[in-house]
Short mmCIF file of C-alpha atoms in Angstrom, two decimals:
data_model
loop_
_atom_site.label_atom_id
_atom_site.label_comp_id
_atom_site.label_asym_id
_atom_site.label_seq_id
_atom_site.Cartn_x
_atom_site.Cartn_y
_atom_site.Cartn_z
CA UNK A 1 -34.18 -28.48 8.22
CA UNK A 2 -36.82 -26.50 9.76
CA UNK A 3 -36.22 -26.11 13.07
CA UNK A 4 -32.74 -24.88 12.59
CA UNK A 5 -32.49 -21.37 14.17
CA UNK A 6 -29.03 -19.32 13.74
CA UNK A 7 -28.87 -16.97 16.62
CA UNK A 8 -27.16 -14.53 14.56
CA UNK A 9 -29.86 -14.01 11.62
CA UNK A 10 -30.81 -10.35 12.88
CA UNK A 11 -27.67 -9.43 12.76
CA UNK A 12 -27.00 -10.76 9.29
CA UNK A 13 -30.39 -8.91 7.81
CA UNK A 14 -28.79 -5.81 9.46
CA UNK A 15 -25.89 -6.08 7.86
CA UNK A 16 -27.42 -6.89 4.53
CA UNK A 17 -29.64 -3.88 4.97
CA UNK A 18 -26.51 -1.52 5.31
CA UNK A 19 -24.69 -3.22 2.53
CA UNK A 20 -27.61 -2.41 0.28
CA UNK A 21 -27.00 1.39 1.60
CA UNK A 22 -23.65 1.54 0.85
CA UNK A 23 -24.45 0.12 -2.66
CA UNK A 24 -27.01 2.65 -3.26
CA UNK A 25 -24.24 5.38 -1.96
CA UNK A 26 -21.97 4.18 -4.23
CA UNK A 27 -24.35 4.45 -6.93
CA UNK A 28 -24.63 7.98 -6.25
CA UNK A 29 -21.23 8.87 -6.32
CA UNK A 30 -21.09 6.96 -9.85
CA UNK A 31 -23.93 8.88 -11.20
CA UNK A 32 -21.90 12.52 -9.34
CA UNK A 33 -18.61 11.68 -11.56
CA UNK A 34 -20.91 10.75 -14.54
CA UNK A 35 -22.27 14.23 -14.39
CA UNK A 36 -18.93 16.02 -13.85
CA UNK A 37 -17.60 14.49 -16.78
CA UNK A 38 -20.37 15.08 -18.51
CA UNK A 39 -19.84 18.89 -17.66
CA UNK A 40 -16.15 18.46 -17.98
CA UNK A 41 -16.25 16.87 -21.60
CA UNK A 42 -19.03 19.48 -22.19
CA UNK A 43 -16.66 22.43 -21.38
CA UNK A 44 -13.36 20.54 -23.42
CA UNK A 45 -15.94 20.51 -26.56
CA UNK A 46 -17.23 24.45 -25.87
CA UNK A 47 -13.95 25.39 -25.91
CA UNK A 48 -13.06 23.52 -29.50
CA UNK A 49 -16.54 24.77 -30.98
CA UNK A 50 -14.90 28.14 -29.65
CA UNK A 51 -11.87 28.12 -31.22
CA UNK A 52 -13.13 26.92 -34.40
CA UNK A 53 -15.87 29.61 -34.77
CA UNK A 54 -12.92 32.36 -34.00
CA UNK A 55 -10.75 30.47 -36.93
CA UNK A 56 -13.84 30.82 -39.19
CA UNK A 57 -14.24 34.42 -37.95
CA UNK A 58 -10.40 35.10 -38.36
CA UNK A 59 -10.76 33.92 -41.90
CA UNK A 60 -14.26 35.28 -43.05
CA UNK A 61 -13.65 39.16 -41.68
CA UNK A 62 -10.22 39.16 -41.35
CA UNK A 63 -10.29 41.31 -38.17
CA UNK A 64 -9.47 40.32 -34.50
CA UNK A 65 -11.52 42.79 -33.36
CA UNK A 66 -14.40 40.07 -32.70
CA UNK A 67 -11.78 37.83 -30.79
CA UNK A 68 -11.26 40.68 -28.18
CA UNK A 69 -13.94 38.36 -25.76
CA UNK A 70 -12.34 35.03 -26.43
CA UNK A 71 -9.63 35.12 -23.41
CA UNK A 72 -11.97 36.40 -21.02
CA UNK A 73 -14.37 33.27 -21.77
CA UNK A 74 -11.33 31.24 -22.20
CA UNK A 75 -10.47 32.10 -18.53
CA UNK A 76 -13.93 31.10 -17.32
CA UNK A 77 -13.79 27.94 -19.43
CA UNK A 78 -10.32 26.94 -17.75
CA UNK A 79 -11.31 27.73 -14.56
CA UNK A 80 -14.86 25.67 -14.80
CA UNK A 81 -12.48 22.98 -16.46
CA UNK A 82 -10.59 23.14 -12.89
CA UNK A 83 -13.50 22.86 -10.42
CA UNK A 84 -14.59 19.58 -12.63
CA UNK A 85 -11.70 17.88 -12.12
CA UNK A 86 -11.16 19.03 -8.65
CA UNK A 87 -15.16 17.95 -8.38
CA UNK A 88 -14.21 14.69 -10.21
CA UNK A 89 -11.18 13.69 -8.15
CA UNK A 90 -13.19 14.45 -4.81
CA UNK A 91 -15.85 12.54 -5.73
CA UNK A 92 -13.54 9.56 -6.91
CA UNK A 93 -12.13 9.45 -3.99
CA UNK A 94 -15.38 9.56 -2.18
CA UNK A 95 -16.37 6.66 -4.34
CA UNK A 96 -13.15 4.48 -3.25
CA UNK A 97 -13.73 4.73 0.27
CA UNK A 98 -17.73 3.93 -0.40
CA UNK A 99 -16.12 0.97 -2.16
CA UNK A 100 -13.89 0.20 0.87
CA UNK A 101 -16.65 0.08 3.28
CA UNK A 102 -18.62 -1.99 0.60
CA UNK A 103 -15.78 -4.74 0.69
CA UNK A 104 -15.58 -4.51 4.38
CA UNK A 105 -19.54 -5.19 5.04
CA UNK A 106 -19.40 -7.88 2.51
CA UNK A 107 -16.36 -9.32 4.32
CA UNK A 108 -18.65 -9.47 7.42
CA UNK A 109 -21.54 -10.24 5.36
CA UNK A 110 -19.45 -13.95 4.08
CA UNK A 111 -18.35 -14.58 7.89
CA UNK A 112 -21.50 -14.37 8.75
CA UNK A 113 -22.88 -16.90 6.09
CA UNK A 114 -19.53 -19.17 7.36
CA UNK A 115 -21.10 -19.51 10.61
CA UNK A 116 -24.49 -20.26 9.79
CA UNK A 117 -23.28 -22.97 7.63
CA UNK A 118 -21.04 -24.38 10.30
CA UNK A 119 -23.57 -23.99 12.64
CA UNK A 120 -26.19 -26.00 10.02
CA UNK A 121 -23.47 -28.65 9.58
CA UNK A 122 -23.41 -29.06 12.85
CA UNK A 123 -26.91 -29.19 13.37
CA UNK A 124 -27.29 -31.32 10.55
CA UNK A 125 -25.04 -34.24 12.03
CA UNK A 126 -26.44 -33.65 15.40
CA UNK A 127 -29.91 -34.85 13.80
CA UNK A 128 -28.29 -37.55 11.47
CA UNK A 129 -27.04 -39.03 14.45
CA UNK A 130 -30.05 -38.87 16.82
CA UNK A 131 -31.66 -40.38 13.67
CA UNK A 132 -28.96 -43.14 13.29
CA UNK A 133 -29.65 -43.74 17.42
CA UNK A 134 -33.29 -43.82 16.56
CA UNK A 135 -32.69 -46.72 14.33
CA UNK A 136 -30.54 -48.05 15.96
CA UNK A 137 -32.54 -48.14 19.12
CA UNK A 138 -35.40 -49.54 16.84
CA UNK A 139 -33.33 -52.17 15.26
CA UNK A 140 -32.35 -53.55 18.68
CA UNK A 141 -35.98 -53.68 19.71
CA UNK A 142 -36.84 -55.18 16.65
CA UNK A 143 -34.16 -58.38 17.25
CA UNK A 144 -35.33 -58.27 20.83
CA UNK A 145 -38.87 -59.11 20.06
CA UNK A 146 -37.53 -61.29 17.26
CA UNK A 147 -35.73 -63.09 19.79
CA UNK A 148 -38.27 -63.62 22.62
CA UNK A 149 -40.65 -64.92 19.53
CA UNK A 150 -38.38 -67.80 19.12
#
């Protein structure tokens, strides 16, 4: 029905305009923990080519002597491996409470849209029953002039 206004539209635009923020947020903090892992499963697979090279090395010389480097990268490794998952875990938990406020705006978001359609009901049956009156009014007009005719 066109000439059904709901007062509250604005605010409903605004709060789909901040819901597509937060989605676009969220996003971002997907595409963060995609890259730490990345890193991380990077690292884990550095540190396996590692060891197998010094295995290979081990067996082809025979000497340790070329080893003498590997706990000192090792180290580094772990401690990159660390930051990762410390990065990872903040960044999860950054991406829960994005999520949180996600649910919550949608939340408003559908109370919003309950109210405009209760609001259009409303309206709706407020029409239908001018309309019905209308008819009504015309009916009895009709049968009134039908009446004085005879």
């Amino acid at each position: 029905m066109k000439n059904f206004k709901f007062n509250l539209e604005p605010l409903l635009r605004l709060k789909e305009v901040e819901k597509k923020k937060i989605e676009l947020e969220l996003a971002h903090c997907q595409l963060e923990i995609d890259d730490f892992q990345h890193k991380l499963d990077s690292e884990n697979k550095s540190i396996s080519d590692m060891l197998s090279e010094a295995e290979l090395l081990v067996r082809q010389s025979g000497s340790i002597r070329s080893l003498l480097s590997i706990p000192n990268i090792m180290e580094i490794k772990k401690k990159n491996i660390k930051t990762l998952e410390d990065n990872i875990k903040t960044s999860e938990e950054k991406r829960q409470e994005v999520l949180k406020r996600l649910n919550i705006k949608n939340s408003e978001i559908k109370n919003i849209n309950e109210k405009r359609d209760e609001k259009y009901n409303l309206y709706k049956k407020q029409i239908e029953k001018i309309e019905d009156d209308k008819r009504s009014e015309l009916y009895n007009l009709v049968a009134h002039y039908k009446k004085l005719e005879h």
